[in-house]
Short mmCIF file of C-alpha atoms in Angstrom, two decimals:
data_model
loop_
_atom_site.label_atom_id
_atom_site.label_comp_id
_atom_site.label_asym_id
_atom_site.label_seq_id
_atom_site.Cartn_x
_atom_site.Cartn_y
_atom_site.Cartn_z
CA MET A 227 -4.92 235.66 62.63
CA ARG A 228 -1.21 234.91 62.64
CA PHE A 229 0.48 234.62 66.02
CA ALA A 230 4.20 234.46 66.81
CA LEU A 231 5.09 233.02 70.24
CA LEU A 232 8.67 233.57 71.43
CA ARG A 233 10.54 231.39 73.93
CA GLN A 234 14.19 230.33 73.85
CA ARG A 235 13.68 226.80 75.18
CA PRO A 236 10.05 225.72 74.77
CA GLY A 237 10.95 222.13 75.57
CA ALA A 238 12.00 222.92 79.13
CA LEU A 239 9.79 222.26 82.16
CA GLY A 240 8.20 225.30 83.78
CA GLY A 241 5.33 227.73 83.92
CA ALA A 242 6.30 229.61 80.76
CA GLU A 243 6.65 226.40 78.77
CA ASN A 244 3.31 225.03 79.97
CA THR A 245 1.64 228.35 79.15
CA LEU A 246 3.19 228.28 75.68
CA LEU A 247 1.99 224.74 74.99
CA CYS A 248 -1.58 225.25 76.24
CA LEU A 249 -1.97 228.68 74.63
CA SER A 250 -0.76 227.29 71.29
CA ARG A 251 -3.30 224.49 71.54
CA GLU A 252 -6.19 226.89 72.25
CA LEU A 253 -5.17 229.26 69.45
CA ILE A 254 -4.97 226.40 66.95
CA ARG A 255 -8.37 225.11 68.10
CA ALA A 256 -9.79 228.57 67.48
CA GLY A 257 -8.51 228.45 63.89
CA HIS A 258 -5.50 230.75 64.18
CA GLU A 259 -2.06 230.22 62.68
CA VAL A 260 0.63 229.78 65.34
CA THR A 261 4.39 229.98 64.90
CA ILE A 262 6.85 229.24 67.70
CA ILE A 263 10.14 231.13 67.47
CA ALA A 264 12.78 229.39 69.57
CA ALA A 265 16.51 228.75 69.95
CA GLN A 266 16.14 224.96 69.94
CA PRO A 267 14.78 222.35 67.53
CA ARG A 268 11.13 221.47 67.62
CA PRO A 269 10.57 218.91 70.45
CA PRO A 270 8.57 215.72 69.81
CA VAL A 271 5.70 216.88 72.06
CA ALA A 272 4.91 219.72 69.66
CA ARG A 273 4.53 217.23 66.80
CA GLU A 274 2.40 214.86 68.84
CA VAL A 275 0.10 217.37 70.52
CA LEU A 276 0.02 220.39 68.23
CA ALA A 277 -0.61 219.38 64.64
CA GLY A 278 -0.31 222.34 62.29
CA LEU A 279 2.07 224.28 64.53
CA ASN A 280 4.83 226.18 62.69
CA TRP A 281 8.33 226.31 64.15
CA HIS A 282 11.26 228.61 63.43
CA ARG A 283 14.63 228.12 65.06
CA VAL A 284 16.84 231.20 65.36
CA PRO A 285 20.58 231.09 66.07
CA VAL A 286 22.03 232.36 69.34
CA TRP A 287 25.56 233.38 70.26
CA PRO A 288 28.01 231.58 72.57
CA GLY A 289 27.92 232.10 76.31
CA LYS A 290 25.15 232.93 78.78
CA THR A 291 25.01 236.59 77.78
CA GLY A 292 25.29 235.70 74.09
CA ARG A 293 22.28 233.40 74.32
CA ILE A 294 19.86 236.01 75.68
CA LEU A 295 21.11 238.83 73.48
CA GLY A 296 21.50 236.66 70.39
CA PHE A 297 17.96 235.34 70.74
CA ALA A 298 16.54 238.85 71.12
CA VAL A 299 18.44 240.24 68.11
CA ASN A 300 17.95 237.27 65.76
CA ALA A 301 14.29 236.85 66.67
CA ARG A 302 13.72 240.52 65.79
CA ARG A 303 15.43 240.00 62.42
CA LEU A 304 13.13 237.08 61.68
CA LEU A 305 10.04 239.01 62.78
CA HIS A 306 10.95 241.94 60.54
CA ARG A 307 11.02 239.58 57.55
CA SER A 308 7.68 238.02 58.46
CA ARG A 309 4.12 239.24 58.91
CA PHE A 310 2.36 238.48 62.18
CA ASP A 311 -0.75 240.03 63.65
CA ILE A 312 0.30 239.54 67.28
CA ILE A 313 3.78 238.87 68.67
CA PHE A 314 3.57 237.23 72.09
CA SER A 315 6.90 236.99 73.89
CA LEU A 316 7.74 234.88 76.93
CA GLU A 317 11.27 236.29 76.97
CA ARG A 318 12.83 239.73 77.33
CA THR A 319 12.98 240.53 73.61
CA LEU A 320 13.22 243.50 71.26
CA SER A 321 9.93 243.25 69.38
CA GLN A 322 6.61 242.23 70.95
CA ASP A 323 2.98 243.26 71.33
CA VAL A 324 2.43 241.19 74.47
CA TYR A 325 4.95 240.15 77.11
CA ARG A 326 4.35 237.44 79.71
CA ALA A 327 6.62 238.25 82.66
CA GLY A 328 6.83 234.67 83.88
CA ASP A 329 10.46 235.09 84.91
CA GLY A 330 9.61 238.02 87.15
CA CYS A 331 11.35 241.37 87.31
CA HIS A 332 15.13 241.08 87.09
CA ARG A 333 15.68 244.50 88.61
CA GLU A 334 13.69 243.40 91.67
CA TRP A 335 15.62 240.13 91.95
CA LEU A 336 18.93 242.01 92.02
CA ARG A 337 17.56 244.39 94.66
CA ARG A 338 16.35 241.58 96.89
CA ARG A 339 19.56 239.57 96.75
CA GLN A 340 21.82 242.48 97.77
CA PRO A 341 21.43 242.04 101.55
CA TYR A 342 22.61 238.43 101.25
CA ASP A 343 25.58 239.13 98.96
CA THR A 344 29.12 239.84 100.06
CA THR A 345 30.74 243.13 99.01
CA LEU A 346 32.68 241.21 96.36
CA GLY A 347 29.43 239.62 95.16
CA ARG A 348 27.75 243.01 94.81
CA LEU A 349 30.71 244.35 92.84
CA HIS A 350 30.52 241.31 90.57
CA LEU A 351 26.83 241.92 89.88
CA ALA A 352 27.45 245.59 89.11
CA GLY A 353 29.99 244.64 86.44
CA SER A 354 28.34 241.48 85.13
CA PRO A 355 27.62 241.63 81.36
CA PHE A 356 24.86 239.05 81.84
CA HIS A 357 22.93 241.00 84.46
CA GLN A 358 23.50 244.34 82.75
CA THR A 359 22.24 242.91 79.45
CA LEU A 360 19.11 241.54 81.12
CA LEU A 361 18.46 244.91 82.79
CA TRP A 362 18.89 246.70 79.46
CA LEU A 363 16.55 244.31 77.66
CA GLU A 364 13.98 244.54 80.46
CA LYS A 365 13.98 248.35 80.53
CA ARG A 366 13.80 248.59 76.75
CA LEU A 367 10.93 246.11 76.65
CA PHE A 368 8.78 247.95 79.18
CA GLN A 369 9.47 251.31 77.51
CA ASP A 370 8.69 250.02 74.01
CA PRO A 371 5.72 252.01 72.63
CA ARG A 372 4.62 248.93 70.67
CA LEU A 373 4.02 246.97 73.88
CA LYS A 374 0.26 246.70 74.37
CA LEU A 375 -0.07 244.26 77.26
CA VAL A 376 2.00 242.74 80.06
CA ILE A 377 0.85 239.49 81.70
CA ALA A 378 2.18 238.97 85.23
CA ASN A 379 1.94 235.59 86.94
CA SER A 380 1.29 237.09 90.41
CA ARG A 381 0.20 240.34 92.00
CA GLN A 382 3.73 240.60 93.37
CA VAL A 383 5.22 240.75 89.87
CA GLU A 384 2.56 243.22 88.74
CA SER A 385 3.53 245.51 91.63
CA GLU A 386 7.25 245.21 90.86
CA ILE A 387 6.79 246.12 87.19
CA ARG A 388 4.62 249.12 88.04
CA ARG A 389 7.09 250.33 90.70
CA HIS A 390 10.32 249.92 88.72
CA TYR A 391 9.14 250.78 85.20
CA ARG A 392 6.02 252.91 85.65
CA VAL A 393 3.90 250.65 83.45
CA PRO A 394 0.29 251.83 83.84
CA PRO A 395 -2.15 249.41 85.54
CA SER A 396 -4.33 249.38 82.42
CA LYS A 397 -1.54 247.58 80.51
CA ILE A 398 -1.00 244.77 83.06
CA ARG A 399 -3.12 241.66 83.60
CA VAL A 400 -2.47 239.10 86.35
CA ILE A 401 -2.89 235.50 85.16
CA TYR A 402 -1.55 232.83 87.48
CA ASN A 403 0.28 229.69 86.43
CA GLY A 404 -1.73 226.50 86.24
CA VAL A 405 -1.43 223.10 87.91
CA ASP A 406 -1.56 219.68 86.26
CA ARG A 407 -4.64 218.43 88.09
CA GLU A 408 -4.10 214.80 87.08
CA ARG A 409 -0.60 214.59 88.54
CA PHE A 410 -0.99 216.91 91.49
CA ASN A 411 -4.07 216.29 93.62
CA ARG A 412 -4.66 215.33 97.23
CA PHE A 413 -6.54 212.09 96.56
CA ARG A 414 -3.77 210.71 94.36
CA MET A 415 -1.26 211.22 97.17
CA SER A 416 -2.82 208.44 99.27
CA GLU A 417 -2.29 206.05 96.36
CA LEU A 418 1.35 207.05 95.96
CA ARG A 419 2.45 206.82 99.59
CA PRO A 420 3.11 203.07 99.82
CA GLY A 421 6.49 202.59 98.10
CA ALA A 422 6.18 206.01 96.47
CA VAL A 423 9.88 206.65 96.04
CA GLY A 424 10.78 203.36 94.40
CA SER A 425 14.44 202.50 94.81
CA GLN A 426 15.48 205.77 96.50
CA LYS A 427 17.06 205.05 99.87
CA CYS A 428 15.25 207.54 102.10
CA ASP A 429 14.45 207.35 105.81
CA PHE A 430 10.73 208.07 106.00
CA GLN A 431 10.39 206.86 109.55
CA ARG A 432 11.27 210.43 110.50
CA SER A 433 9.00 213.33 109.61
CA SER A 434 10.06 214.57 106.20
CA ILE A 435 10.47 218.23 105.20
CA LEU A 436 10.71 218.70 101.44
CA PHE A 437 12.68 221.21 99.38
CA VAL A 438 12.19 221.18 95.60
CA GLY A 439 13.87 223.49 93.12
CA SER A 440 16.88 224.52 91.09
CA GLY A 441 18.94 227.56 91.95
CA PHE A 442 19.63 226.48 95.53
CA ARG A 443 21.06 229.83 96.57
CA ARG A 444 18.14 231.94 95.33
CA LYS A 445 15.64 229.56 96.88
CA GLY A 446 17.29 229.72 100.30
CA LEU A 447 18.54 226.18 100.79
CA ASN A 448 21.34 227.42 103.07
CA PHE A 449 18.77 229.11 105.33
CA LEU A 450 16.72 225.91 105.43
CA ILE A 451 19.67 223.72 106.37
CA ALA A 452 20.59 226.17 109.14
CA ALA A 453 17.02 225.97 110.49
CA MET A 454 17.19 222.16 110.48
CA ALA A 455 19.93 222.41 113.12
CA GLU A 456 17.43 223.82 115.61
CA ARG A 457 16.84 221.36 118.44
CA ARG A 458 13.11 221.01 117.77
CA LEU A 459 13.78 219.79 114.19
CA ARG A 460 16.52 217.30 115.09
CA GLN A 461 14.12 214.38 114.61
CA CYS A 462 13.12 215.52 111.10
CA GLN A 463 14.51 214.57 107.72
CA LEU A 464 15.16 217.13 104.97
CA LEU A 465 14.73 215.84 101.40
CA VAL A 466 16.36 218.06 98.74
CA VAL A 467 15.06 217.44 95.22
CA GLY A 468 16.49 219.30 92.24
CA PRO A 469 19.64 219.87 90.17
CA GLY A 470 22.57 221.90 91.40
CA ARG A 471 25.94 221.86 93.15
CA THR A 472 25.37 220.11 96.46
CA ALA A 473 28.91 220.19 97.89
CA PRO A 474 28.62 223.59 99.67
CA TYR A 475 25.34 222.55 101.26
CA GLN A 476 26.67 219.15 102.29
CA ARG A 477 29.60 220.93 103.98
CA LEU A 478 27.17 223.26 105.77
CA ALA A 479 25.11 220.31 107.03
CA GLN A 480 28.30 218.58 108.16
CA LYS A 481 29.48 221.71 109.98
CA LEU A 482 26.15 221.99 111.80
CA GLY A 483 26.23 218.32 112.76
CA ILE A 484 23.12 217.36 110.80
CA ALA A 485 24.59 215.61 107.75
CA GLY A 486 22.53 212.52 108.57
CA GLN A 487 19.31 214.57 108.47
CA VAL A 488 19.77 215.95 104.96
CA GLN A 489 19.42 213.85 101.82
CA PHE A 490 20.26 215.23 98.37
CA LEU A 491 18.21 213.31 95.83
CA GLY A 492 19.03 215.21 92.63
CA PRO A 493 16.48 215.96 89.88
CA GLN A 494 13.39 213.74 89.88
CA THR A 495 10.88 213.35 87.05
CA ARG A 496 8.10 212.20 89.42
CA VAL A 497 8.27 214.90 92.06
CA GLU A 498 4.72 214.08 93.17
CA ASN A 499 6.16 210.98 94.81
CA TYR A 500 8.04 213.22 97.22
CA TYR A 501 5.02 215.38 97.96
CA ALA A 502 3.29 212.15 98.93
CA VAL A 503 5.85 211.15 101.58
CA SER A 504 6.46 214.60 103.10
CA ARG A 505 4.74 216.59 105.83
CA VAL A 506 5.54 220.12 104.65
CA LEU A 507 7.22 221.90 101.71
CA ALA A 508 9.86 224.45 102.68
CA LEU A 509 10.96 227.14 100.22
CA PRO A 510 12.56 230.10 102.06
CA THR A 511 13.27 231.85 98.78
CA ILE A 512 14.99 235.21 98.36
CA TYR A 513 12.92 235.86 95.23
CA ASP A 514 10.40 233.88 93.20
CA PRO A 515 7.83 235.34 90.76
CA CYS A 516 5.33 232.53 91.43
CA SER A 517 6.77 229.15 92.34
CA ASN A 518 5.16 226.24 90.51
CA VAL A 519 6.43 223.93 93.24
CA VAL A 520 4.32 225.76 95.85
CA LEU A 521 1.19 225.51 93.71
CA GLU A 522 1.79 221.80 93.08
CA ALA A 523 2.41 221.06 96.75
CA LEU A 524 -0.77 222.87 97.80
CA ALA A 525 -2.76 220.94 95.18
CA CYS A 526 -1.42 217.74 96.75
CA GLY A 527 -2.67 218.88 100.16
CA LEU A 528 0.83 219.68 101.43
CA PRO A 529 1.23 222.78 103.65
CA VAL A 530 3.93 225.23 102.56
CA VAL A 531 6.40 227.45 104.40
CA THR A 532 7.79 230.15 102.10
CA THR A 533 8.50 233.89 102.08
CA SER A 534 6.65 237.04 101.13
CA ALA A 535 9.14 237.38 98.24
CA ASN A 536 7.39 234.48 96.49
CA GLY A 537 4.34 235.36 94.37
CA ALA A 538 2.87 231.95 95.17
CA SER A 539 2.57 233.05 98.82
CA GLU A 540 -0.63 234.78 97.66
CA PHE A 541 -2.28 231.35 97.98
CA ILE A 542 -1.13 230.70 101.54
CA ARG A 543 -3.26 231.50 104.58
CA THR A 544 -0.83 231.60 107.48
CA GLY A 545 -1.77 229.13 110.18
CA GLU A 546 -4.21 227.25 107.94
CA ASN A 547 -2.21 225.83 105.03
CA GLY A 548 1.28 227.14 105.76
CA VAL A 549 3.29 230.15 106.85
CA VAL A 550 4.59 233.19 104.96
CA LEU A 551 7.85 234.49 106.44
CA ASN A 552 9.01 238.09 106.14
CA ARG A 553 12.68 237.12 105.77
CA PRO A 554 14.26 233.95 104.36
CA ASP A 555 17.15 234.11 106.85
CA ASP A 556 15.01 234.26 110.02
CA ARG A 557 16.22 230.92 111.32
CA ALA A 558 14.08 230.86 114.45
CA ALA A 559 10.86 231.80 112.62
CA LEU A 560 11.56 229.26 109.86
CA ALA A 561 12.22 226.48 112.37
CA ALA A 562 9.07 227.33 114.35
CA ALA A 563 6.91 227.31 111.20
CA LEU A 564 8.33 223.98 110.07
CA GLU A 565 7.82 222.44 113.49
CA GLU A 566 4.20 223.60 113.50
CA PHE A 567 3.38 222.01 110.16
CA VAL A 568 5.44 218.87 110.63
CA GLU A 569 2.95 218.25 113.43
CA GLN A 570 -0.10 219.36 111.43
CA GLY A 571 0.89 218.17 107.95
CA MET A 572 -1.27 215.05 108.14
CA ASP A 573 -4.30 216.88 109.56
CA PRO A 574 -7.16 216.57 107.02
CA ARG A 575 -8.23 220.16 107.74
CA VAL A 576 -4.79 221.44 106.77
CA GLN A 577 -4.73 219.28 103.66
CA GLU A 578 -8.19 220.45 102.62
CA SER A 579 -7.21 224.09 103.14
CA ALA A 580 -4.07 223.61 101.05
CA GLU A 581 -5.94 221.96 98.20
CA ALA A 582 -8.80 224.48 98.25
CA ALA A 583 -6.38 227.40 97.92
CA VAL A 584 -5.43 226.40 94.36
CA ALA A 585 -8.58 224.50 93.37
CA GLN A 586 -9.34 226.92 90.54
CA LEU A 587 -5.92 226.66 88.89
CA SER A 588 -5.31 224.61 85.75
CA TRP A 589 -3.18 225.09 82.64
CA THR A 590 -6.29 225.14 80.46
CA ARG A 591 -7.71 227.97 82.59
CA THR A 592 -4.41 229.87 82.30
CA ALA A 593 -4.48 229.49 78.50
CA LEU A 594 -8.13 230.55 78.22
CA GLN A 595 -7.57 233.60 80.42
CA THR A 596 -4.61 234.54 78.23
CA LEU A 597 -6.73 234.07 75.12
CA SER A 598 -9.37 236.34 76.62
CA ALA A 599 -6.75 239.01 77.32
CA LEU A 600 -5.57 238.81 73.70
CA LYS A 601 -9.15 239.20 72.45
CA ASP A 602 -9.40 242.41 74.45
CA LEU A 603 -6.50 243.80 72.40
CA SER A 604 -8.12 243.08 69.07
CA GLU A 605 -11.26 241.35 67.93
CA PHE A 606 -10.30 238.09 66.22
#
């Protein structure tokens, strides 16, 4: 059979991109023809790993809104000129048989962020062409009669799609993201700890709390810095790994008198090094479909403090391998949870519980489960 797989930037790093790569590999191994439709040139990894993979680049329009709308429109034009048996989209597009909702539900994200926005911020969202375009594409996608199957990467996302768009349960399958078991595993962490961070100038004599992610605002970095000012965490170090504007958060740390406790390390290609030297991962996110960072940290034996708005919280057993908070801005509860697991982070029982929670996850398993779901649509 002929498969078209749609993703704007397949060369990026994330759950959707890993799913795309592994699913393509399994489809090719099964003898199917696979074409990637993207907005970027074919990356070297596709040539090295996926021999026989077809690649079509479609043009997009300028600007953030132009990119998402241009990809949707131009991908549909290409699909109308081609013949595919199954169109599998990992984006909000205009023509698909299967949609993997790896980016979550945009309508739910806007709902969840409202309590933390200013009045001006809410007015901006209401008039934003970017957000309105995403909402239009999302609604059209879920109401498309051609859509046969939706794959959600957590039960949280499944629930959101059913609630906002009335998609019947029979059309939704939950398939979690995978974990790279070679990079992220508890036994490798003990090997990485001596000199794990290379030339980075970090103070690891103090108990380290780790934050990893892009989109600092959505992932609650301001709430985390505020919690670090609590007296019981004054002896701890916060390591912030990821790209983004740090100036507002540096000013907040300075204002709270904890600038010396917070280190901004920027994006890191070997994030496992930071799991190895930390006691607990903190991600007080406002909204996250299913954070890969949480799954990776658990696989490394690192306890996690996050919120119930994160699909990855489905792997956390409060008190055993972390804490799930009801609100990201509950400073006292966040500080108490971090204090608890700074103390327990090196306990083998906690590490074993963390690792066991995600022991079944792998990218190959994610791809094979997706392949099984596609077989249920049509015998091939």
